[in-house]
Amino acid sequence: MGKIALALTSADDGSLAAAERADLVELRLDHLGAPSYEALVDRFRGRCIVTYRKPDEGGVDGDVSEHVRLDLLARAAADERVWAVDFELGCHGHIPADPKAKIIVSSHDFEFTPHASDLASMRDEIESTPCDIVKIVTTARHEPDCFAVYSVLKGASKPIIALAMGEFGSPTRLVSLKLGAELTFAAAAEGKGSAPGQLALDEMLGLYRCREITAATSLYGVMGDPIAHSMSPAIHNRAYVEAGIDAVYLPFRVAGDPAEFVRRMVDEVGLAGMSVTIPHKEAVMNCLDHIDPVAKRIGAVNTIVVDAERGGPKLKGYNSDQRAACDSIEKAMGGEGSLAGSTVAVCGAGGAARAIVHGLADRGARVIVANRTRSRAETLAAEAAGTVEVLDPSELPGASFAALANATSVGMHPGETSSPVDPSALKEGMVVFDSVYNPLETKLMSDARAAGCVVVDGLEMFVGQGAVQFELWTGRPAPAGVMRSAALDGLRARGRKG
Ligand code: NAP
């Protein structure tokens, strides 16, 4: 099981308190200053890593001479209170004979990630030095760079730390633990990191439970671009804890080919399942061995199940948005079977609308599609099975329907004051469903409440699609209640950040 080291760059109260919660504390003396050595080594006796990075390896204290810097590292290596000392490759000639601390020999690349074979040569060179732990840090400029890091980890014959900096490399900070890395690093708090892409300690310990990640931990995630604000990690990781499942769910920023990414994640890291979000729901279908007929008809997959089968794992694609949205509407209309023969107006003709319109038509509803761009509504209506009519959004107040679903982005933050329909279209007793969940209470929803409608928020669909994914992946009922409270916590935290 890997350890978590807090990269201490400031001795303020918050950072020192965070350091108490970590297994190890990396004393970044180039940030903290050499005079702080005694007090900090004493405070973190037996669990500190002494690092005094030189400027061309990412250090910030450019005034100190190389001679002084290396002397301090050599002194730390002979100090019984120190857990480890980090010498950069090239400076390893200064490692004292018979050190008391463990010796890390490291290499950092702040520009890019070398090819996997070059990284392997570097690892072999470091392993040939008198080090106890190899450390290789690169910069990921796009997501395939992570695979070079994973391959260097898997081929190591000494204990190793390997990760890639930057947003694309961020998952390596956790996946490396599954692949046997000695430790990973965290920042004292968001924005206090010593390297790009470093996550805060509380996030690493709480959301991702990094101390529990082992080779046996099942790896799931969500891929998209952008991905930083996805709330899927919050709901899935909370669900695994609730269900007592040894699994972790990470966000992956993927800018290139999503099909290639998924294949490599399965083959090289043992991915167990993936959620797919914008803009990859169509292109990811190229890597699938089987696509659920509903997802095929919608033309979008948001869930990939990896089925271990003889002859290699098979990748299966589903669309959980469709089931979640239609279940939410159907429940509000009176339960199973209530959609058959009812008329539902759907605003929008994009990805979410496609899932909802196909799903409603499959359940026997008569559907009205109303979209700003009429031609897109007409295309969708022509593709869906069943009775589907097209109206302009301005015609909705004169139309008759039992439920209305907003599948446009109108009303979403920062456009909270807008609604996709005129309030006169909303009638007492009508079911009004909004797929937008940020904000949780949209203008459409408050108009609908004022008109006496039954209102369903977008979080119900969001949690519902996550619950369907959980069930597809684990074969167990999803703890939907805790998933919803995790999503609410996520929305509140987002609100606090503005
Ligand atoms: P999309 O494919 O980009 O489609 C956007 C839709 O919104 C299109 O129909 C577009 O009309 C319409 N639209 C955008 N701006 C508009 C405006 N100013 N006035 C009128 N119509 C406008 O996006 P999507 O993936 O379908 O997502 C749509 C919404 O569903 C988003 O708010 C998203 O957050 C939400 N969603 C929620 C969940 C959930 O779990 N709750 C899941 C998926 C999506 P045109 O065709 O005229 O451009």
Coordinates of C-alpha atoms and ligand atoms in Angstrom, one line a residue:
M1 CA 0.0 0.0 0.0
G2 CA 1.4 3.4 -1.0
K3 CA 2.0 6.3 1.3
I4 CA 1.0 9.9 1.0
A5 CA 3.6 12.6 1.4
L6 CA 2.6 16.2 1.9
A7 CA 4.8 18.6 -0.1
L8 CA 5.5 21.3 2.5
T9 CA 6.3 24.6 0.8
S10 CA 5.2 27.0 3.6
A11 CA 5.3 26.7 7.4
D12 CA 2.0 28.4 8.0
D13 CA -0.4 26.9 10.5
G14 CA -2.7 25.4 7.9
S15 CA 0.1 23.7 6.1
L16 CA 1.7 22.3 9.3
A17 CA -1.7 21.0 10.4
A18 CA -2.2 19.3 7.1
A19 CA 1.3 17.8 7.4
E20 CA 0.2 16.1 10.6
R21 CA -2.4 14.1 8.7
A22 CA 0.0 12.8 6.0
D23 CA 2.2 9.7 6.3
L24 CA 5.3 11.6 5.2
V25 CA 6.2 15.3 4.9
E26 CA 8.5 16.5 2.0
L27 CA 10.4 19.5 3.4
R28 CA 10.9 21.6 0.3
L29 CA 13.8 23.6 1.7
D30 CA 14.1 25.7 -1.5
H31 CA 10.7 27.1 -0.4
L32 CA 11.1 26.9 3.3
G33 CA 14.7 28.1 3.6
A34 CA 17.7 26.2 5.0
P35 CA 17.4 27.8 8.5
S36 CA 14.1 26.0 9.0
Y37 CA 15.8 22.6 8.8
E38 CA 16.4 21.8 12.5
A39 CA 12.9 22.7 13.7
L40 CA 11.1 21.0 10.9
V41 CA 13.2 17.8 10.9
D42 CA 12.6 17.6 14.7
R43 CA 8.9 18.2 14.3
F44 CA 8.5 15.5 11.6
R45 CA 11.1 13.1 13.0
G46 CA 11.1 9.7 11.3
R47 CA 8.7 10.8 8.5
C48 CA 10.3 13.7 6.7
I49 CA 11.8 13.7 3.2
V50 CA 14.4 16.4 2.8
T51 CA 14.4 18.0 -0.7
Y52 CA 16.4 21.1 -1.7
R53 CA 15.6 21.5 -5.3
K54 CA 17.9 23.4 -7.6
P55 CA 16.4 26.0 -9.9
D56 CA 16.7 24.0 -13.1
E57 CA 14.9 21.1 -11.4
G58 CA 12.0 23.3 -10.3
G59 CA 13.6 24.9 -7.1
V60 CA 12.7 28.4 -6.1
D61 CA 15.7 29.5 -3.9
G62 CA 18.2 30.6 -6.5
D63 CA 20.6 32.4 -4.1
V64 CA 22.0 29.4 -2.4
S65 CA 25.3 28.0 -3.8
E66 CA 25.4 24.5 -5.2
H67 CA 28.1 23.6 -2.6
V68 CA 25.8 24.7 0.3
R69 CA 22.8 22.9 -1.1
L70 CA 24.7 19.6 -1.6
D71 CA 26.3 19.9 1.9
L72 CA 22.8 20.2 3.4
L73 CA 21.5 17.2 1.5
A74 CA 24.6 15.1 2.7
R75 CA 24.0 16.2 6.3
A76 CA 20.3 15.2 6.0
A77 CA 21.4 11.8 4.6
A78 CA 23.4 11.2 7.8
D79 CA 20.6 12.4 10.1
E80 CA 18.8 9.6 11.9
R81 CA 15.6 11.7 12.2
V82 CA 15.2 11.9 8.4
W83 CA 13.2 9.3 6.5
A84 CA 14.6 10.0 3.1
V85 CA 16.7 12.6 1.2
D86 CA 16.1 13.4 -2.5
F87 CA 19.2 13.8 -4.7
E88 CA 18.7 14.7 -8.3
L89 CA 20.3 12.4 -10.9
G90 CA 23.7 13.9 -11.6
C91 CA 24.2 14.9 -8.0
H92 CA 24.2 11.3 -6.8
G93 CA 28.0 11.4 -6.5
H94 CA 27.4 13.4 -3.3
I95 CA 25.4 10.7 -1.6
P96 CA 27.5 9.9 1.6
A97 CA 28.7 6.4 2.3
D98 CA 26.5 4.6 4.8
P99 CA 23.6 7.1 5.0
K100 CA 21.1 6.8 7.9
A101 CA 18.2 8.0 5.7
K102 CA 16.8 6.3 2.6
I103 CA 18.2 7.8 -0.6
I104 CA 15.8 8.9 -3.4
V105 CA 17.5 9.7 -6.7
S106 CA 15.2 11.8 -8.9
S107 CA 14.7 13.2 -12.3
H108 CA 12.2 15.9 -13.2
D109 CA 11.0 17.1 -16.7
F110 CA 9.1 20.3 -16.6
E111 CA 8.5 20.4 -20.4
F112 CA 7.2 17.0 -21.5
T113 CA 7.2 13.3 -21.1
P114 CA 9.9 11.3 -22.9
H115 CA 9.0 8.2 -24.9
A116 CA 8.4 5.1 -22.8
S117 CA 11.7 3.5 -23.9
D118 CA 13.7 6.7 -23.0
L119 CA 12.0 6.8 -19.6
A120 CA 12.8 3.1 -19.1
S121 CA 16.5 3.9 -19.8
M122 CA 16.4 6.7 -17.3
R123 CA 14.9 4.5 -14.7
D124 CA 17.6 1.8 -15.3
E125 CA 20.3 4.5 -14.9
I126 CA 18.8 5.7 -11.6
E127 CA 18.5 2.1 -10.4
S128 CA 22.2 1.7 -11.0
T129 CA 23.0 4.5 -8.5
P130 CA 23.2 3.8 -4.8
C131 CA 19.5 4.8 -4.2
D132 CA 16.8 3.1 -2.3
I133 CA 14.0 4.7 -4.2
V134 CA 13.8 5.8 -7.9
K135 CA 11.8 9.0 -8.6
I136 CA 10.7 10.0 -12.1
V137 CA 8.5 13.0 -12.7
T138 CA 7.5 14.3 -16.1
T139 CA 5.0 16.7 -17.6
A140 CA 2.0 15.3 -19.4
R141 CA 1.1 17.5 -22.4
H142 CA -1.7 15.2 -23.4
E143 CA -3.3 12.1 -21.9
P144 CA -1.2 9.4 -23.8
D145 CA 1.9 10.7 -21.8
C146 CA 0.5 8.9 -18.7
F147 CA 1.0 5.5 -20.3
A148 CA 4.8 6.1 -20.5
V149 CA 4.7 6.7 -16.7
Y150 CA 2.7 3.6 -16.1
S151 CA 5.1 1.5 -18.1
V152 CA 8.1 2.8 -16.2
L153 CA 6.4 1.9 -13.0
K154 CA 5.6 -1.6 -14.1
G155 CA 9.1 -2.4 -15.1
A156 CA 10.9 -1.2 -12.0
S157 CA 13.1 -3.4 -10.0
K158 CA 13.7 -1.0 -7.1
P159 CA 10.9 0.9 -5.1
I160 CA 9.8 3.7 -7.4
I161 CA 7.8 7.0 -7.4
A162 CA 6.6 7.9 -10.9
L163 CA 4.0 10.5 -11.9
A164 CA 3.3 13.1 -14.5
M165 CA 2.6 16.8 -13.7
G166 CA -0.2 18.9 -15.2
E167 CA -3.9 18.4 -15.5
F168 CA -3.5 15.6 -18.1
G169 CA -1.1 13.8 -15.7
S170 CA -3.1 14.3 -12.6
P171 CA -4.6 10.7 -12.6
T172 CA -1.0 9.3 -12.4
R173 CA -0.9 10.6 -8.9
L174 CA -3.4 7.9 -7.9
V175 CA -3.1 5.2 -10.6
S176 CA 0.6 4.9 -9.7
L177 CA -0.5 3.6 -6.3
K178 CA -2.4 0.8 -8.0
L179 CA 0.7 0.0 -10.0
G180 CA 2.8 -0.3 -6.8
A181 CA 4.4 3.2 -6.4
E182 CA 6.2 3.7 -3.1
L183 CA 4.3 7.0 -2.4
T184 CA 2.5 9.9 -4.0
F185 CA 2.5 13.6 -3.2
A186 CA -0.3 16.0 -2.1
A187 CA -0.6 19.7 -1.5
A188 CA -1.5 21.2 1.9
A189 CA -4.6 22.8 0.3
E190 CA -5.9 23.7 -3.2
G191 CA -3.5 26.2 -4.7
K192 CA -0.6 25.4 -2.3
G193 CA 0.9 22.7 -4.4
S194 CA 4.6 22.4 -5.2
A195 CA 3.9 21.0 -8.7
P196 CA 1.1 21.5 -11.3
G197 CA -1.7 19.0 -11.1
Q198 CA -0.9 18.1 -7.4
L199 CA -4.2 17.5 -5.5
A200 CA -4.9 18.7 -2.0
L201 CA -4.3 16.3 0.8
D202 CA -7.9 16.2 2.0
E203 CA -9.1 15.4 -1.6
M204 CA -6.5 12.6 -1.8
L205 CA -7.4 11.1 1.6
G206 CA -11.2 11.8 1.6
L207 CA -12.5 11.7 -2.0
Y208 CA -10.0 9.3 -3.4
R209 CA -9.1 7.3 -0.3
C210 CA -5.5 7.0 -1.6
R211 CA -4.3 5.1 1.5
E212 CA -6.5 2.2 0.5
I213 CA -5.5 1.9 -3.1
T214 CA -3.7 -1.3 -3.9
A215 CA -3.2 -3.6 -7.0
A216 CA -6.6 -5.1 -6.1
T217 CA -8.5 -1.8 -6.2
S218 CA -10.9 -1.6 -9.2
L219 CA -10.3 1.5 -11.3
Y220 CA -13.2 3.5 -12.7
G221 CA -13.4 7.0 -14.0
V222 CA -15.0 9.7 -16.2
M223 CA -13.4 11.1 -19.3
G224 CA -14.2 14.3 -21.0
D225 CA -12.8 17.7 -22.0
P226 CA -13.1 19.7 -19.9
I227 CA -13.4 17.5 -16.8
A228 CA -12.2 19.4 -13.8
H229 CA -15.7 20.3 -12.6
S230 CA -17.3 16.9 -13.0
M231 CA -19.3 15.8 -9.9
S232 CA -19.2 12.2 -11.0
P233 CA -16.1 11.4 -8.8
A234 CA -18.0 12.7 -5.8
I235 CA -21.0 10.5 -6.3
H236 CA -19.2 7.3 -7.3
N237 CA -16.5 7.4 -4.7
R238 CA -19.1 8.0 -2.0
A239 CA -21.1 5.0 -3.3
Y240 CA -18.1 2.7 -3.2
V241 CA -17.6 3.6 0.5
E242 CA -21.2 3.1 1.3
A243 CA -21.3 -0.3 -0.5
G244 CA -17.9 -1.4 1.0
I245 CA -16.4 -1.9 -2.5
D246 CA -12.7 -1.7 -3.1
A247 CA -12.7 0.7 -6.0
V248 CA -11.7 4.3 -6.9
Y249 CA -13.2 6.6 -9.5
L250 CA -11.0 9.3 -11.1
P251 CA -11.5 12.2 -13.6
F252 CA -9.5 11.9 -16.8
R253 CA -9.0 14.8 -19.1
V254 CA -8.9 13.4 -22.6
A255 CA -8.3 15.7 -25.5
G256 CA -7.3 13.1 -28.2
D257 CA -8.9 9.9 -29.4
P258 CA -11.2 8.6 -26.6
A259 CA -11.4 5.1 -28.1
E260 CA -7.7 4.7 -28.1
F261 CA -7.5 6.0 -24.5
V262 CA -10.1 3.5 -23.3
R263 CA -8.4 0.6 -25.0
R264 CA -5.1 1.5 -23.5
M265 CA -6.5 2.0 -20.0
V266 CA -8.1 -1.4 -20.2
D267 CA -5.0 -3.2 -21.6
E268 CA -2.3 -1.3 -19.7
V269 CA -3.8 -0.3 -16.3
G270 CA -6.8 -2.8 -15.9
L271 CA -9.6 -0.2 -16.1
A272 CA -12.8 -1.7 -14.9
G273 CA -15.3 0.8 -16.3
M274 CA -15.6 4.4 -17.6
S275 CA -18.2 7.1 -17.7
V276 CA -18.0 9.2 -20.9
T277 CA -19.0 12.9 -21.1
I278 CA -18.8 15.8 -23.6
P279 CA -17.3 15.7 -26.3
H280 CA -16.6 11.9 -26.5
K281 CA -20.0 10.2 -26.3
E282 CA -20.0 9.4 -30.1
A283 CA -16.3 8.9 -30.9
V284 CA -15.8 6.4 -28.0
M285 CA -18.1 3.9 -29.7
N286 CA -15.2 3.0 -32.0
C287 CA -13.5 0.9 -29.3
L288 CA -16.6 -1.0 -28.2
D289 CA -17.2 -4.7 -28.9
H290 CA -20.9 -4.4 -28.2
I291 CA -23.3 -1.4 -28.1
D292 CA -26.6 -1.6 -26.4
P293 CA -29.3 -1.1 -29.1
V294 CA -30.8 2.0 -27.3
A295 CA -27.4 3.7 -27.1
K296 CA -26.8 2.8 -30.8
R297 CA -30.1 4.5 -31.7
I298 CA -29.4 7.6 -29.7
G299 CA -25.9 7.6 -31.2
A300 CA -24.2 8.3 -27.8
V301 CA -22.5 6.1 -25.2
N302 CA -21.9 7.5 -21.7
T303 CA -21.1 4.2 -19.9
I304 CA -18.5 1.6 -20.7
V305 CA -18.5 -1.8 -19.0
V306 CA -15.4 -3.9 -19.2
D307 CA -16.4 -7.6 -19.1
A308 CA -13.5 -9.9 -18.4
E309 CA -13.9 -12.7 -20.9
R310 CA -11.7 -15.5 -22.2
G311 CA -9.7 -14.2 -25.1
G312 CA -9.5 -10.7 -23.6
P313 CA -11.9 -8.2 -22.0
K314 CA -14.9 -7.1 -24.0
L315 CA -16.0 -3.5 -24.0
K316 CA -19.7 -2.8 -23.8
G317 CA -21.4 0.6 -24.2
Y318 CA -24.7 1.9 -22.7
N319 CA -26.5 5.1 -22.4
S320 CA -27.6 5.6 -18.7
D321 CA -28.8 9.2 -19.3
Q322 CA -31.7 7.8 -21.3
R323 CA -33.0 5.5 -18.5
A324 CA -32.3 8.0 -15.7
A325 CA -34.2 10.9 -17.4
C326 CA -37.2 8.8 -18.5
D327 CA -37.4 7.1 -15.0
S328 CA -37.4 10.5 -13.4
I329 CA -40.3 11.8 -15.6
E330 CA -42.2 8.6 -15.4
K331 CA -42.0 8.5 -11.6
A332 CA -43.3 12.0 -11.3
M333 CA -46.2 11.1 -13.7
G334 CA -47.4 8.3 -11.5
G335 CA -44.9 5.4 -12.0
E336 CA -44.2 2.6 -14.4
G337 CA -46.4 2.6 -17.5
S338 CA -47.6 6.2 -17.0
L339 CA -45.7 7.5 -20.0
A340 CA -47.6 5.3 -22.5
G341 CA -50.1 7.5 -24.3
S342 CA -49.1 10.7 -22.5
T343 CA -47.8 13.7 -24.4
V344 CA -44.4 15.1 -23.4
A345 CA -42.8 18.3 -24.8
V346 CA -39.0 18.2 -24.9
C347 CA -37.0 21.4 -25.3
G348 CA -33.8 20.9 -27.2
A349 CA -32.3 18.6 -29.8
G350 CA -28.7 18.1 -28.6
G351 CA -27.2 15.1 -26.8
A352 CA -29.5 15.1 -23.7
A353 CA -32.6 15.7 -25.8
R354 CA -31.7 12.8 -28.1
A355 CA -31.5 10.4 -25.1
I356 CA -34.8 11.7 -23.7
V357 CA -36.8 11.8 -26.9
H358 CA -35.8 8.3 -27.9
G359 CA -36.4 7.0 -24.4
L360 CA -39.9 8.6 -24.2
A361 CA -40.9 7.4 -27.6
D362 CA -39.7 3.8 -26.7
R363 CA -42.0 4.0 -23.6
G364 CA -45.0 4.9 -25.7
A365 CA -45.2 8.6 -25.1
R366 CA -46.3 11.0 -27.8
V367 CA -43.4 13.5 -28.0
I368 CA -43.2 17.2 -29.1
V369 CA -39.7 18.4 -29.9
A370 CA -39.2 22.2 -29.6
N371 CA -35.7 23.5 -30.4
R372 CA -34.2 26.8 -31.2
T373 CA -32.8 25.4 -34.4
R374 CA -35.8 23.8 -36.0
S375 CA -33.9 21.6 -38.5
R376 CA -32.2 19.7 -35.6
A377 CA -35.6 19.0 -34.1
E378 CA -36.9 17.7 -37.4
T379 CA -33.9 15.4 -37.8
L380 CA -34.4 14.0 -34.3
A381 CA -38.1 13.6 -34.8
A382 CA -37.5 11.7 -38.0
E383 CA -35.1 9.3 -36.3
A384 CA -37.2 8.5 -33.2
A385 CA -39.7 5.6 -33.2
G386 CA -43.3 6.4 -32.4
T387 CA -45.3 9.7 -32.6
V388 CA -43.0 12.7 -32.6
E389 CA -44.1 16.2 -33.6
V390 CA -42.0 19.3 -34.1
L391 CA -43.0 22.8 -32.8
D392 CA -41.2 26.1 -32.4
P393 CA -40.6 26.9 -28.7
S394 CA -42.8 29.9 -29.1
E395 CA -45.7 27.6 -30.0
L396 CA -45.6 25.6 -26.7
P397 CA -48.1 27.9 -24.8
G398 CA -50.8 26.9 -27.3
A399 CA -50.0 23.2 -27.3
S400 CA -51.4 20.5 -25.0
F401 CA -49.0 18.2 -23.1
A402 CA -48.9 16.5 -19.7
A403 CA -45.1 16.9 -19.1
L404 CA -42.3 19.2 -20.2
A405 CA -38.6 18.4 -20.2
N406 CA -35.9 20.9 -20.6
A407 CA -32.9 19.4 -22.4
T408 CA -31.3 22.7 -23.4
S409 CA -28.6 24.5 -21.5
V410 CA -30.9 27.5 -21.0
G411 CA -31.1 28.4 -17.3
M412 CA -27.7 26.9 -16.6
H413 CA -25.1 29.0 -14.6
P414 CA -24.3 31.8 -15.5
G415 CA -27.6 32.2 -17.4
E416 CA -29.8 31.6 -14.3
T417 CA -32.4 34.3 -15.3
S418 CA -33.4 32.5 -18.5
S419 CA -36.0 29.8 -19.1
P420 CA -36.5 27.8 -22.3
V421 CA -40.3 28.4 -22.3
D422 CA -42.7 31.2 -21.6
P423 CA -44.4 30.7 -18.2
S424 CA -47.8 30.7 -19.9
A425 CA -46.9 27.2 -21.3
L426 CA -46.9 25.8 -17.7
K427 CA -50.2 24.5 -16.4
E428 CA -51.3 23.3 -13.0
G429 CA -50.6 19.6 -12.4
M430 CA -48.1 19.4 -15.3
V431 CA -44.8 17.5 -14.7
V432 CA -41.9 19.8 -15.4
F433 CA -38.4 18.2 -15.5
D434 CA -35.2 20.3 -15.9
S435 CA -32.0 18.5 -16.9
V436 CA -30.0 21.5 -15.8
Y437 CA -28.7 21.0 -12.2
N438 CA -26.5 24.0 -11.7
P439 CA -28.3 25.9 -10.2
L440 CA -30.4 23.3 -8.6
E441 CA -33.5 25.6 -8.7
T442 CA -33.7 27.0 -12.2
K443 CA -36.0 29.8 -13.5
L444 CA -38.0 27.2 -15.3
M445 CA -38.5 25.3 -12.0
S446 CA -39.6 28.4 -10.0
D447 CA -42.0 29.4 -12.8
A448 CA -43.3 25.8 -12.7
R449 CA -43.8 25.8 -9.0
A450 CA -45.6 29.1 -9.2
A451 CA -48.0 27.5 -11.8
G452 CA -48.7 24.5 -9.6
C453 CA -46.7 22.0 -11.5
V454 CA -44.9 18.9 -10.2
V455 CA -41.2 19.7 -10.5
V456 CA -38.3 17.4 -11.0
D457 CA -34.7 18.7 -10.7
G458 CA -31.7 17.8 -12.9
L459 CA -29.9 16.2 -10.0
E460 CA -32.4 13.4 -10.1
M461 CA -31.2 12.5 -13.6
F462 CA -27.6 13.1 -12.8
V463 CA -27.7 10.8 -9.7
G464 CA -30.0 8.4 -11.7
Q465 CA -27.5 8.0 -14.6
G466 CA -24.7 7.4 -12.0
A467 CA -26.8 4.9 -10.2
V468 CA -27.4 2.9 -13.4
Q469 CA -23.7 3.0 -14.1
F470 CA -23.0 1.7 -10.6
E471 CA -25.4 -1.2 -11.1
L472 CA -24.0 -2.1 -14.5
W473 CA -20.4 -2.1 -13.1
T474 CA -21.0 -3.8 -9.7
G475 CA -24.2 -5.9 -10.3
R476 CA -25.5 -4.4 -7.0
P477 CA -28.2 -1.9 -6.2
A478 CA -26.8 1.7 -6.1
P479 CA -27.0 3.6 -2.8
A480 CA -28.8 6.5 -4.6
G481 CA -29.5 8.4 -1.3
V482 CA -25.8 8.9 -0.5
M483 CA -25.0 9.6 -4.2
R484 CA -27.5 12.4 -4.1
S485 CA -26.2 13.9 -0.9
A486 CA -22.6 13.7 -2.3
A487 CA -23.9 15.6 -5.4
L488 CA -25.5 18.2 -3.2
D489 CA -22.3 18.6 -1.2
G490 CA -20.4 19.0 -4.5
L491 CA -22.9 21.7 -5.6
R492 CA -22.6 23.6 -2.3
A493 CA -18.7 23.4 -2.5
R494 CA -18.9 24.7 -6.0
G495 CA -21.2 27.6 -4.9
R496 CA -18.7 28.5 -2.1
K497 CA -15.9 28.8 -4.8
G498 CA -18.2 31.0 -6.9
Ligands
NAP1 P1 -25.9 20.0 -26.5 O1 -25.8 18.7 -27.2 O2 -24.8 21.1 -26.7 O3 -27.3 20.7 -26.8 C1 -27.6 22.0 -26.3 C2 -29.1 22.2 -26.6 O4 -29.4 23.5 -26.0 C3 -29.4 22.4 -28.1 O5 -30.7 21.9 -28.3 C4 -29.3 23.9 -28.3 O6 -30.2 24.4 -29.3 C5 -29.9 24.4 -27.0 N1 -29.5 25.7 -26.7 C6 -28.3 26.2 -26.3 N2 -28.3 27.5 -26.0 C7 -29.6 27.9 -26.3 C8 -30.2 29.2 -26.2 N3 -29.6 30.3 -25.8 N4 -31.5 29.3 -26.5 C9 -32.2 28.1 -26.9 N5 -31.7 26.9 -27.0 C10 -30.4 26.8 -26.7 O7 -25.9 19.8 -24.9 P2 -26.5 18.5 -24.1 O8 -25.4 17.6 -23.8 O9 -27.7 18.1 -24.8 O10 -26.9 19.2 -22.7 C11 -28.0 20.0 -22.6 C12 -28.3 20.3 -21.1 O11 -28.6 19.1 -20.5 C13 -27.2 20.9 -20.4 O12 -27.7 21.9 -19.5 C14 -26.6 19.8 -19.5 O13 -26.1 20.2 -18.3 C15 -27.9 19.0 -19.3 N6 -27.6 17.6 -19.0 C16 -27.9 17.1 -17.8 C17 -27.6 15.8 -17.4 C18 -28.0 15.4 -16.1 O14 -27.6 14.3 -15.7 N7 -28.8 16.1 -15.4 C19 -27.0 15.0 -18.3 C20 -26.7 15.5 -19.6 C21 -27.0 16.8 -19.9 P3 -29.6 24.5 -30.9 O15 -29.8 23.1 -31.5 O16 -30.4 25.5 -31.5 O17 -28.1 24.9 -30.7

